[in-house]
Short mmCIF file of C-alpha atoms in Angstrom, two decimals:
data_model
loop_
_atom_site.label_atom_id
_atom_site.label_comp_id
_atom_site.label_asym_id
_atom_site.label_seq_id
_atom_site.Cartn_x
_atom_site.Cartn_y
_atom_site.Cartn_z
CA MET A 1 0.00 0.00 0.00
CA LYS A 2 1.16 3.53 -0.77
CA ARG A 3 1.22 5.85 2.23
CA VAL A 4 -0.21 9.32 2.93
CA LEU A 5 -0.20 11.40 6.11
CA SER A 6 -3.35 13.52 6.52
CA VAL A 7 -2.95 16.46 8.91
CA ALA A 8 -5.96 18.26 10.35
CA SER A 9 -7.28 19.91 13.49
CA GLU A 10 -10.37 17.70 13.75
CA CYS A 11 -11.59 14.33 12.55
CA VAL A 12 -14.75 12.27 12.91
CA PRO A 13 -15.28 10.27 15.10
CA LEU A 14 -13.00 12.02 17.61
CA LEU A 15 -13.90 15.71 17.24
CA LYS A 16 -16.17 17.68 14.98
CA THR A 17 -16.99 21.38 14.73
CA GLY A 18 -17.86 21.35 11.02
CA GLY A 19 -17.66 19.57 7.69
CA LEU A 20 -13.85 19.45 7.77
CA ALA A 21 -14.02 16.66 10.36
CA ASP A 22 -16.41 14.61 8.21
CA VAL A 23 -14.10 14.80 5.23
CA VAL A 24 -10.93 13.99 7.18
CA GLY A 25 -12.64 11.03 8.85
CA ALA A 26 -14.10 9.64 5.61
CA LEU A 27 -11.01 9.84 3.38
CA PRO A 28 -8.96 6.99 4.95
CA GLY A 29 -11.64 4.38 4.32
CA ALA A 30 -12.41 5.74 0.87
CA LEU A 31 -8.74 5.73 -0.17
CA ALA A 32 -8.02 2.24 1.11
CA GLY A 33 -9.86 0.89 -1.91
CA GLN A 34 -7.58 2.98 -4.13
CA GLY A 35 -4.38 1.42 -2.81
CA TRP A 36 -3.49 4.18 -0.32
CA GLU A 37 -2.98 3.76 3.42
CA MET A 38 -3.82 7.00 5.20
CA ARG A 39 -2.99 7.93 8.77
CA VAL A 40 -4.54 11.04 10.32
CA LEU A 41 -2.51 13.33 12.58
CA MET A 42 -4.45 15.68 14.87
CA PRO A 43 -3.97 17.25 18.32
CA ALA A 44 -4.75 15.35 21.50
CA TYR A 45 -7.18 17.85 22.99
CA ARG A 46 -8.13 17.38 26.64
CA ALA A 47 -11.14 15.16 25.91
CA LEU A 48 -8.97 12.84 23.79
CA ARG A 49 -6.04 12.39 26.17
CA PRO A 50 -7.52 9.40 28.05
CA ARG A 51 -7.13 7.36 24.85
CA LEU A 52 -3.36 7.78 24.97
CA ALA A 53 -2.87 5.47 27.96
CA GLU A 54 -3.17 2.37 25.79
CA TRP A 55 -1.61 3.72 22.61
CA PRO A 56 2.11 3.27 21.85
CA VAL A 57 4.36 6.32 21.46
CA VAL A 58 5.70 6.47 17.90
CA PHE A 59 7.31 9.92 17.81
CA VAL A 60 8.85 12.30 20.36
CA GLU A 61 9.75 15.98 20.08
CA GLU A 62 11.42 17.50 23.14
CA ASP A 63 11.12 21.17 22.15
CA LEU A 64 7.71 21.86 20.68
CA PHE A 65 7.03 25.58 21.00
CA GLY A 66 7.32 25.77 24.76
CA GLY A 67 7.27 22.17 25.92
CA PRO A 68 7.68 18.54 24.94
CA GLY A 69 5.39 16.62 22.62
CA ARG A 70 4.82 13.05 21.64
CA VAL A 71 2.68 11.23 19.08
CA CYS A 72 0.70 8.13 20.00
CA ALA A 73 -0.80 5.76 17.43
CA GLY A 74 -4.11 3.94 17.59
CA GLU A 75 -7.23 3.06 15.68
CA VAL A 76 -10.72 4.51 16.19
CA GLU A 77 -13.65 3.03 14.26
CA GLY A 78 -11.38 1.88 11.46
CA VAL A 79 -9.43 5.15 11.16
CA SER A 80 -5.68 4.99 11.85
CA MET A 81 -5.04 7.94 14.15
CA LEU A 82 -1.90 9.74 15.30
CA LEU A 83 -2.60 12.00 18.27
CA LEU A 84 -0.13 14.78 19.06
CA ASP A 85 0.08 14.96 22.84
CA ALA A 86 1.48 18.36 23.84
CA PRO A 87 -0.30 19.30 27.08
CA HIS A 88 1.09 22.86 27.18
CA LEU A 89 -0.70 23.53 23.89
CA PHE A 90 -3.79 21.35 23.82
CA ASP A 91 -4.72 20.20 27.35
CA ARG A 92 -7.13 23.01 28.22
CA GLU A 93 -10.80 23.73 28.68
CA GLY A 94 -12.78 25.19 25.79
CA GLY A 95 -13.00 24.46 22.11
CA PRO A 96 -10.17 23.45 19.80
CA TYR A 97 -9.71 27.00 18.52
CA ASN A 98 -11.26 29.30 21.07
CA THR A 99 -13.12 29.86 24.30
CA ALA A 100 -16.17 32.00 25.01
CA GLY A 101 -13.78 34.95 25.18
CA GLY A 102 -12.35 34.47 21.68
CA ASP A 103 -9.51 32.68 19.91
CA TRP A 104 -6.67 31.17 21.93
CA PRO A 105 -3.93 33.82 21.72
CA ASP A 106 -1.29 31.15 21.07
CA ASN A 107 -3.13 29.55 18.13
CA PRO A 108 -0.20 30.35 15.81
CA GLN A 109 2.15 28.30 18.02
CA ARG A 110 -0.42 25.56 18.71
CA PHE A 111 -1.03 24.74 15.07
CA ALA A 112 2.54 25.48 14.00
CA ALA A 113 3.38 22.63 16.38
CA LEU A 114 0.96 20.33 14.59
CA SER A 115 2.53 21.31 11.27
CA TRP A 116 6.10 20.99 12.60
CA VAL A 117 5.49 17.44 13.78
CA ALA A 118 3.76 16.55 10.50
CA ALA A 119 6.76 17.78 8.49
CA LYS A 120 9.21 15.86 10.67
CA ILE A 121 7.19 12.66 10.33
CA ALA A 122 7.10 13.19 6.57
CA ARG A 123 10.86 13.67 6.45
CA HIS A 124 12.00 11.06 8.97
CA GLY A 125 9.09 8.68 9.57
CA LEU A 126 7.68 7.20 12.78
CA GLY A 127 9.27 4.95 15.34
CA ASP A 128 7.35 1.98 13.98
CA GLY A 129 8.99 2.42 10.56
CA TRP A 130 6.02 4.03 8.83
CA ARG A 131 6.83 7.00 6.58
CA PRO A 132 4.47 8.73 4.16
CA GLN A 133 5.06 9.38 0.50
CA ILE A 134 2.50 12.20 0.49
CA LEU A 135 1.71 14.83 3.12
CA HIS A 136 -1.86 16.11 2.83
CA ALA A 137 -2.59 19.23 4.91
CA HIS A 138 -6.09 20.52 5.56
CA ASP A 139 -6.88 24.23 5.99
CA TRP A 140 -4.89 26.86 7.88
CA GLN A 141 -4.36 24.73 10.97
CA ALA A 142 -1.99 22.46 9.01
CA GLY A 143 -0.80 25.15 6.63
CA PHE A 144 2.79 25.46 7.86
CA ALA A 145 3.44 21.72 7.26
CA PRO A 146 4.20 22.05 3.52
CA ALA A 147 6.23 25.19 4.28
CA TYR A 148 8.40 23.47 6.90
CA LEU A 149 9.10 20.69 4.39
CA ALA A 150 9.83 23.11 1.54
CA PHE A 151 12.18 25.30 3.60
CA GLY A 152 13.89 22.37 5.35
CA GLY A 153 16.03 21.17 2.46
CA PRO A 154 15.65 18.53 -0.26
CA ARG A 155 12.60 16.30 0.17
CA ASP A 156 11.14 13.24 -1.47
CA VAL A 157 7.58 13.68 -0.15
CA GLY A 158 4.81 15.24 -2.24
CA THR A 159 2.64 17.86 -0.56
CA VAL A 160 -1.01 18.86 -0.93
CA ILE A 161 -3.04 21.59 0.79
CA THR A 162 -6.82 21.37 0.72
CA ILE A 163 -8.75 24.60 1.19
CA HIS A 164 -12.03 23.78 2.87
CA ASN A 165 -12.89 27.45 3.52
CA ILE A 166 -10.60 30.25 2.40
CA ALA A 167 -12.24 32.71 4.79
CA PHE A 168 -10.12 31.26 7.61
CA GLN A 169 -6.45 31.97 6.88
CA GLY A 170 -4.37 31.47 10.04
CA TRP A 171 -3.14 34.99 10.76
CA ALA A 172 -0.03 35.76 12.83
CA GLU A 173 2.02 38.88 13.43
CA ALA A 174 5.12 39.45 11.29
CA THR A 175 7.25 39.55 14.43
CA MET A 176 6.54 35.83 14.92
CA VAL A 177 8.37 34.63 11.81
CA GLU A 178 11.43 33.28 13.56
CA ALA A 179 9.51 32.21 16.69
CA LEU A 180 7.42 30.00 14.38
CA ARG A 181 10.67 28.51 12.98
CA LEU A 182 10.21 30.05 9.55
CA PRO A 183 13.15 31.52 7.59
CA ALA A 184 13.24 35.31 7.86
CA HIS A 185 14.60 35.64 4.31
CA GLU A 186 11.34 34.12 3.02
CA PHE A 187 9.27 36.94 4.53
CA HIS A 188 8.40 38.73 1.30
CA PRO A 189 5.23 38.99 -0.85
CA ALA A 190 6.18 36.08 -3.14
CA ALA A 191 6.49 33.74 -0.15
CA LEU A 192 5.40 34.19 3.47
CA GLU A 193 4.47 37.87 3.82
CA TYR A 194 0.73 38.52 3.72
CA TYR A 195 -0.54 42.09 4.11
CA GLY A 196 2.23 42.86 6.58
CA GLY A 197 1.83 39.66 8.57
CA LEU A 198 1.79 35.90 8.22
CA SER A 199 -0.90 33.53 6.97
CA SER A 200 -0.38 29.81 7.45
CA LEU A 201 -2.86 29.16 4.64
CA LYS A 202 -0.88 31.36 2.26
CA ALA A 203 2.33 29.64 3.35
CA ALA A 204 0.84 26.32 2.28
CA MET A 205 -0.49 27.72 -0.98
CA VAL A 206 2.97 29.02 -1.88
CA THR A 207 4.90 25.89 -0.96
CA ALA A 208 2.63 22.85 -1.55
CA ASP A 209 2.99 20.89 -4.78
CA ARG A 210 -0.77 20.95 -5.35
CA ILE A 211 -3.70 23.01 -4.05
CA THR A 212 -7.10 21.38 -3.88
CA THR A 213 -10.50 22.81 -3.08
CA VAL A 214 -13.60 20.85 -2.20
CA SER A 215 -15.47 21.47 -5.44
CA PRO A 216 -14.56 22.42 -9.02
CA SER A 217 -16.73 25.56 -8.98
CA TYR A 218 -15.15 26.78 -5.75
CA ALA A 219 -11.72 26.39 -7.34
CA ALA A 220 -12.80 28.71 -10.15
CA GLU A 221 -14.56 31.14 -7.80
CA LEU A 222 -11.44 31.58 -5.67
CA MET A 223 -9.77 33.41 -8.54
CA ARG A 224 -12.33 36.21 -8.18
CA PRO A 225 -12.03 39.02 -5.58
CA GLU A 226 -15.50 38.43 -4.14
CA PHE A 227 -14.59 34.84 -3.21
CA GLY A 228 -10.78 34.80 -2.92
CA MET A 229 -10.61 36.78 0.34
CA GLY A 230 -7.32 38.43 -0.64
CA LEU A 231 -5.71 35.25 -1.97
CA GLN A 232 -7.32 35.31 -5.43
CA GLY A 233 -4.10 36.47 -7.13
CA LEU A 234 -2.12 33.59 -5.70
CA ILE A 235 -4.78 31.07 -6.72
CA ALA A 236 -4.80 32.48 -10.24
CA ALA A 237 -0.99 32.42 -10.44
CA ARG A 238 -0.99 28.74 -9.46
CA ALA A 239 -4.04 27.79 -11.52
CA ALA A 240 -2.19 24.91 -13.19
CA ASP A 241 -1.66 23.32 -9.75
CA VAL A 242 -5.23 23.87 -8.47
CA VAL A 243 -7.70 20.98 -8.53
CA GLY A 244 -11.33 20.98 -7.40
CA ILE A 245 -12.45 17.62 -5.95
CA LEU A 246 -15.94 17.31 -4.57
CA ASN A 247 -16.44 15.99 -1.07
CA GLY A 248 -18.63 12.95 -0.59
CA VAL A 249 -20.86 11.76 2.21
CA ASP A 250 -20.75 8.53 4.18
CA GLU A 251 -23.55 6.55 2.57
CA GLY A 252 -23.46 4.06 5.42
CA VAL A 253 -24.27 6.79 7.94
CA TRP A 254 -26.64 8.79 5.75
CA ALA A 255 -28.87 5.94 4.61
CA PRO A 256 -32.66 6.34 4.35
CA GLU A 257 -32.98 2.57 4.16
CA ALA A 258 -31.45 2.30 7.65
CA GLU A 259 -33.57 4.93 9.41
CA PRO A 260 -36.14 3.87 12.05
CA LEU A 261 -38.84 4.50 9.42
CA PRO A 262 -36.95 3.19 6.38
CA PHE A 263 -37.59 4.19 2.80
CA GLY A 264 -35.91 4.28 -0.60
CA PRO A 265 -36.56 5.09 -4.26
CA ARG A 266 -38.74 1.97 -4.59
CA LYS A 267 -40.41 2.36 -1.21
CA MET A 268 -41.46 6.00 -0.96
CA LYS A 269 -44.33 5.42 1.48
CA GLY A 270 -41.73 5.50 4.23
CA LYS A 271 -40.88 9.06 3.23
CA ALA A 272 -44.44 10.14 3.92
CA ALA A 273 -44.36 8.34 7.28
CA ASN A 274 -41.20 10.26 8.23
CA ARG A 275 -42.82 13.55 7.23
CA ALA A 276 -45.86 12.82 9.36
CA ALA A 277 -43.65 11.86 12.31
CA LEU A 278 -41.57 15.05 12.00
CA CYS A 279 -44.68 17.23 11.87
CA ALA A 280 -46.09 15.42 14.90
CA GLU A 281 -42.83 15.86 16.82
CA PHE A 282 -42.98 19.63 16.37
CA GLY A 283 -46.74 20.11 16.33
CA LEU A 284 -46.91 21.28 12.72
CA GLU A 285 -49.65 21.12 10.09
CA VAL A 286 -48.21 21.95 6.69
CA PRO A 287 -50.41 21.56 3.60
CA GLY A 288 -47.64 22.44 1.14
CA PRO A 289 -43.94 21.60 1.03
CA LEU A 290 -42.17 21.16 4.37
CA ALA A 291 -38.80 22.88 4.03
CA VAL A 292 -35.94 22.07 6.40
CA VAL A 293 -32.73 23.83 7.35
CA VAL A 294 -29.77 22.24 9.17
CA SER A 295 -27.09 24.88 9.28
CA ARG A 296 -24.85 27.25 11.13
CA LEU A 297 -26.83 30.45 11.56
CA THR A 298 -24.58 32.97 9.82
CA ASP A 299 -24.84 35.50 7.02
CA GLN A 300 -22.43 33.37 4.96
CA LYS A 301 -25.06 30.63 5.00
CA GLY A 302 -27.70 33.16 3.89
CA MET A 303 -29.76 32.66 7.04
CA ASP A 304 -30.55 36.38 7.22
CA LEU A 305 -32.64 35.91 4.06
CA LEU A 306 -35.09 33.47 5.66
CA PRO A 307 -37.24 36.06 7.49
CA GLN A 308 -37.55 37.99 4.21
CA VAL A 309 -38.76 35.08 2.07
CA LEU A 310 -40.74 33.06 4.58
CA PRO A 311 -43.99 35.10 4.63
CA ASP A 312 -44.86 34.36 0.99
CA PHE A 313 -43.76 30.73 1.35
CA ILE A 314 -45.98 30.25 4.40
CA ALA A 315 -48.87 31.94 2.60
CA ALA A 316 -48.44 29.45 -0.24
CA GLY A 317 -48.83 26.53 2.17
CA GLY A 318 -45.22 25.88 3.11
CA GLY A 319 -43.69 25.15 6.49
CA LEU A 320 -40.23 25.11 8.04
CA VAL A 321 -38.22 23.03 10.51
CA LEU A 322 -34.85 24.55 11.40
CA LEU A 323 -31.97 23.10 13.42
CA GLY A 324 -28.88 25.20 13.98
CA SER A 325 -26.92 27.69 16.04
CA GLY A 326 -24.56 30.55 15.47
CA ASP A 327 -25.04 34.30 15.43
CA LYS A 328 -27.10 35.23 18.50
CA ALA A 329 -29.10 37.87 16.64
CA LEU A 330 -30.00 35.32 13.96
CA GLU A 331 -30.92 32.75 16.61
CA ALA A 332 -33.34 35.27 18.12
CA GLU A 333 -34.72 36.10 14.67
CA MET A 334 -35.42 32.44 13.96
CA LEU A 335 -37.21 32.00 17.29
CA ARG A 336 -39.39 35.00 16.47
CA LEU A 337 -40.51 33.17 13.33
CA VAL A 338 -41.96 30.44 15.54
CA GLU A 339 -44.03 33.03 17.40
CA ARG A 340 -45.11 34.60 14.13
CA TYR A 341 -46.12 31.34 12.43
CA PRO A 342 -47.28 28.87 15.10
CA GLY A 343 -47.99 25.43 13.71
CA ARG A 344 -46.02 26.16 10.56
CA VAL A 345 -42.49 26.91 11.79
CA ALA A 346 -40.38 25.00 14.32
CA VAL A 347 -36.86 25.94 15.43
CA ARG A 348 -34.37 24.05 17.57
CA ILE A 349 -31.27 26.02 18.56
CA GLY A 350 -28.21 23.78 18.86
CA TYR A 351 -27.18 20.59 17.12
CA ASP A 352 -28.53 17.07 17.52
CA GLU A 353 -27.22 14.36 15.18
CA ALA A 354 -30.23 12.07 15.63
CA LEU A 355 -32.65 14.94 15.08
CA SER A 356 -30.81 15.96 11.91
CA HIS A 357 -31.47 12.49 10.50
CA ARG A 358 -35.19 12.78 11.33
CA ILE A 359 -35.28 16.21 9.70
CA PHE A 360 -33.72 15.02 6.44
CA ALA A 361 -35.91 11.93 6.44
CA GLY A 362 -39.09 13.93 6.98
CA GLY A 363 -38.50 17.11 5.01
CA ASP A 364 -39.73 17.74 1.49
CA ALA A 365 -36.98 20.21 0.63
CA VAL A 366 -33.73 21.41 2.20
CA LEU A 367 -32.83 25.10 1.91
CA VAL A 368 -29.18 26.11 1.42
CA PRO A 369 -29.07 29.83 0.45
CA SER A 370 -25.31 30.27 1.00
CA ARG A 371 -23.50 33.35 -0.25
CA PHE A 372 -20.47 31.12 -0.79
CA GLU A 373 -20.16 27.39 -0.22
CA PRO A 374 -16.87 25.57 -0.84
CA CYS A 375 -18.68 22.24 -1.16
CA GLY A 376 -21.61 21.79 1.19
CA LEU A 377 -22.83 18.49 2.57
CA THR A 378 -26.43 19.26 3.51
CA GLN A 379 -27.57 19.38 -0.12
CA MET A 380 -25.99 15.93 -0.58
CA TYR A 381 -27.85 14.62 2.47
CA GLY A 382 -30.97 16.08 0.90
CA LEU A 383 -30.35 14.26 -2.39
CA ARG A 384 -29.72 11.01 -0.53
CA TYR A 385 -33.04 11.32 1.33
CA GLY A 386 -35.18 12.62 -1.55
CA THR A 387 -35.39 15.95 0.27
CA ILE A 388 -35.15 18.29 -2.70
CA PRO A 389 -32.32 20.84 -2.44
CA VAL A 390 -33.14 24.50 -2.98
CA VAL A 391 -29.70 26.06 -3.22
CA ALA A 392 -27.81 29.15 -4.27
CA ALA A 393 -25.82 28.46 -7.44
CA VAL A 394 -22.38 28.84 -5.87
CA GLY A 395 -19.43 26.52 -5.22
CA GLY A 396 -20.23 22.90 -4.55
CA LEU A 397 -23.96 23.62 -4.50
CA ALA A 398 -23.81 24.47 -8.20
CA ASP A 399 -21.74 21.33 -8.85
CA THR A 400 -24.15 18.90 -7.18
CA VAL A 401 -27.69 20.12 -7.95
CA ILE A 402 -29.29 20.23 -11.41
CA THR A 403 -32.05 22.82 -11.43
CA ALA A 404 -35.58 21.80 -12.40
CA ASN A 405 -36.02 24.08 -15.39
CA PRO A 406 -38.20 22.89 -18.30
CA ALA A 407 -35.24 21.50 -20.28
CA ALA A 408 -33.86 19.52 -17.33
CA LEU A 409 -37.31 18.18 -16.46
CA ALA A 410 -37.92 17.15 -20.06
CA ALA A 411 -34.53 15.42 -20.20
CA GLY A 412 -35.19 13.66 -16.89
CA VAL A 413 -32.07 14.97 -15.15
CA ALA A 414 -33.38 17.60 -12.70
CA THR A 415 -32.59 17.03 -9.00
CA GLY A 416 -33.44 20.32 -7.28
CA VAL A 417 -33.87 24.07 -7.58
CA THR A 418 -30.99 26.56 -7.87
CA PHE A 419 -31.06 30.35 -7.80
CA HIS A 420 -28.73 33.26 -8.48
CA PRO A 421 -27.80 35.77 -7.18
CA THR A 422 -27.99 35.00 -3.47
CA ASP A 423 -30.58 37.57 -2.50
CA ALA A 424 -34.15 37.62 -1.25
CA ILE A 425 -35.67 38.20 -4.69
CA ALA A 426 -34.04 35.16 -6.29
CA PHE A 427 -34.56 33.01 -3.18
CA ALA A 428 -38.28 33.88 -3.05
CA GLU A 429 -38.67 32.95 -6.71
CA ALA A 430 -36.95 29.61 -6.05
CA LEU A 431 -39.44 28.89 -3.26
CA ARG A 432 -42.33 29.73 -5.58
CA ARG A 433 -40.88 27.24 -8.04
CA LEU A 434 -40.64 24.69 -5.23
CA VAL A 435 -44.33 25.12 -4.41
CA GLN A 436 -45.25 24.61 -8.08
CA LEU A 437 -43.17 21.44 -8.37
CA HIS A 438 -44.58 20.05 -5.13
CA SER A 439 -48.14 20.58 -6.30
CA ASP A 440 -47.68 18.13 -9.21
CA ARG A 441 -47.36 14.77 -7.50
CA THR A 442 -46.11 12.94 -10.59
CA VAL A 443 -43.36 15.48 -11.26
CA TRP A 444 -42.50 15.65 -7.56
CA THR A 445 -42.14 11.89 -7.15
CA GLN A 446 -39.94 11.67 -10.23
CA LEU A 447 -37.81 14.53 -8.88
CA GLN A 448 -37.39 12.76 -5.55
CA LYS A 449 -36.36 9.48 -7.17
CA ARG A 450 -33.83 11.18 -9.45
CA ALA A 451 -32.37 13.01 -6.47
CA MET A 452 -31.97 9.75 -4.57
CA ALA A 453 -30.25 8.15 -7.55
CA GLN A 454 -27.45 10.75 -7.61
CA PRO A 455 -23.98 9.45 -6.64
CA VAL A 456 -23.00 11.38 -3.52
CA GLY A 457 -20.56 8.89 -1.94
CA TRP A 458 -16.78 8.98 -1.90
CA GLY A 459 -16.07 6.63 -4.81
CA ALA A 460 -15.33 9.14 -7.57
CA SER A 461 -13.72 11.65 -5.21
CA ALA A 462 -11.40 9.06 -3.65
CA ALA A 463 -10.30 8.01 -7.12
CA ALA A 464 -9.54 11.66 -7.95
CA TYR A 465 -7.43 12.06 -4.79
CA ALA A 466 -5.59 8.82 -5.59
CA ARG A 467 -4.77 10.08 -9.09
CA LEU A 468 -3.52 13.34 -7.58
CA TYR A 469 -1.29 11.52 -5.09
CA ASP A 470 0.02 9.21 -7.82
CA SER A 471 0.99 12.23 -9.94
CA LEU A 472 3.28 13.40 -7.12
CA LEU A 473 5.18 10.13 -6.72
CA PRO A 474 8.67 9.85 -8.19
CA ALA A 475 8.63 8.54 -11.75
#
C-alpha cells in the first residue's frame, strides 16, 4: 500500500466542529480501496487524552514551541489515528480553537506545532517504521506543514493543501516569523508575507505541490475578488496546480434505508411516514412543502434571508423546521418566526445528530441559500433522502444540484432548484418554483427518485485524490 499522512485539526469520530471533520474522517476508508494507506494526525485535545494510555508512542519531540510533545498511534472506528500529545498547547478547557472569550492567543504556536510534527514525520518517519510518500494538509491549521518541508532542504515527499474554507487563513504577526521557525529571508510577498503579517494558509499555498479545493466551482470562484478573500491572485498564479475535488458523504451513515422509518426510491411510502412523524414531533400542520434547514446560523449561510422570504412561502402553504446555532441575533430572529407562524415553523437552537437524520428523512426540501459554499454536505444529504435541495448556485452547491427548469425536467435529469444571485428576490422565486413542483405529485415523485439516484458517496472523489497523489510520486 502507498502511504499518505493527513494532517488536520479535527476528525470524525474524535472531534467535529464542522464539515472538515467529516471529510478527514471519511477519506482513509475511501482511499483504502484505491491502494493508499492514510494515517490522520491531529492534536490530542483534553477530551482525547484518556485514549493515549493504551496507545504506543511512535514519535517524540522534546522542544515543541514551549514544551515537549509526543505522538501516539491507535485506531478509532477503522481510522488509523496519530494523536499529538502536547499538554502545554492542547490540554485546556474550551473548544479546539477558542473559548467564550475568543480565539486562543497562542493559536499560531499551537497549530505550527501540529505542522512541525507533520513535516518531521514526513521527512524522517515514525518509530514503527512508517513513513508517508504524500503529506496532505487541511486548511490553515496544518498550513505550515508544507512550508516546513519546503524550507527544510531537499525532500522526497509530495505535498497537498486542501482549502475547505478560504475565509479562515491562520493569521499571525510578522514579528513571529522566527519564533514560528520560519526563515526570515522568506518573509516577502512572493512567499510568506501577507498584508504585513503571516498567513499559514498562504504559506501552504505558496509551498505545496498541489492546491485542492472541495469542489470544481469553488476552485474557479477563488480566482475572483469576491470569493478569494485576498488570496485570489495567488490562486490564479498557481491555476495549473489547483484541482477541485468534490467531497462525498458517508452513505453508510446517511442511509434512508437504515432509518427507524426506512424508505428508498422503490419504497417511498416510508418518506411520507417520516414527514408525518416530523410534523407530529414539532406540532406542525403543513399543507404544502415542508422545508428544512440544518445549518450554522450565519450571514455566509444566507440565514438572514429566511425572514424575508418566509412570509410568501408560508402563505403558499409551506412550512419550516430549522436546526442550527450561530449568530445570536439570527438565533433570536429564527425563534421569532416560531411566534409569528405557530404550527407552521419549528426551530431548535443547537445541534442534535439524531434529530438531523429525522429532519432530512421527513423534510420535502432542504434550503441552502449560501453566499459562498466551498462544497456543502447538507444538499448531498438532501439528495440522498429525496429531500429536494433548494440552493444558491455557488461553489459545490452548483456542482451537485441540477435545477428543475423545463429543459432539465424534459430530459429527466433535474434534481433540485438553484437560484442566483444570493438575494431575497431570487430566493423567493426559487421557493415559488418549489411550491409549483410540489403541487404536481407525478413530477415531484420523479424529482425525488432522481435526487436519490445521484452518486454522492466517496467513490469518484477518492479516485480523484488517488490520481492526484500518484501524480506526485517519483517517476
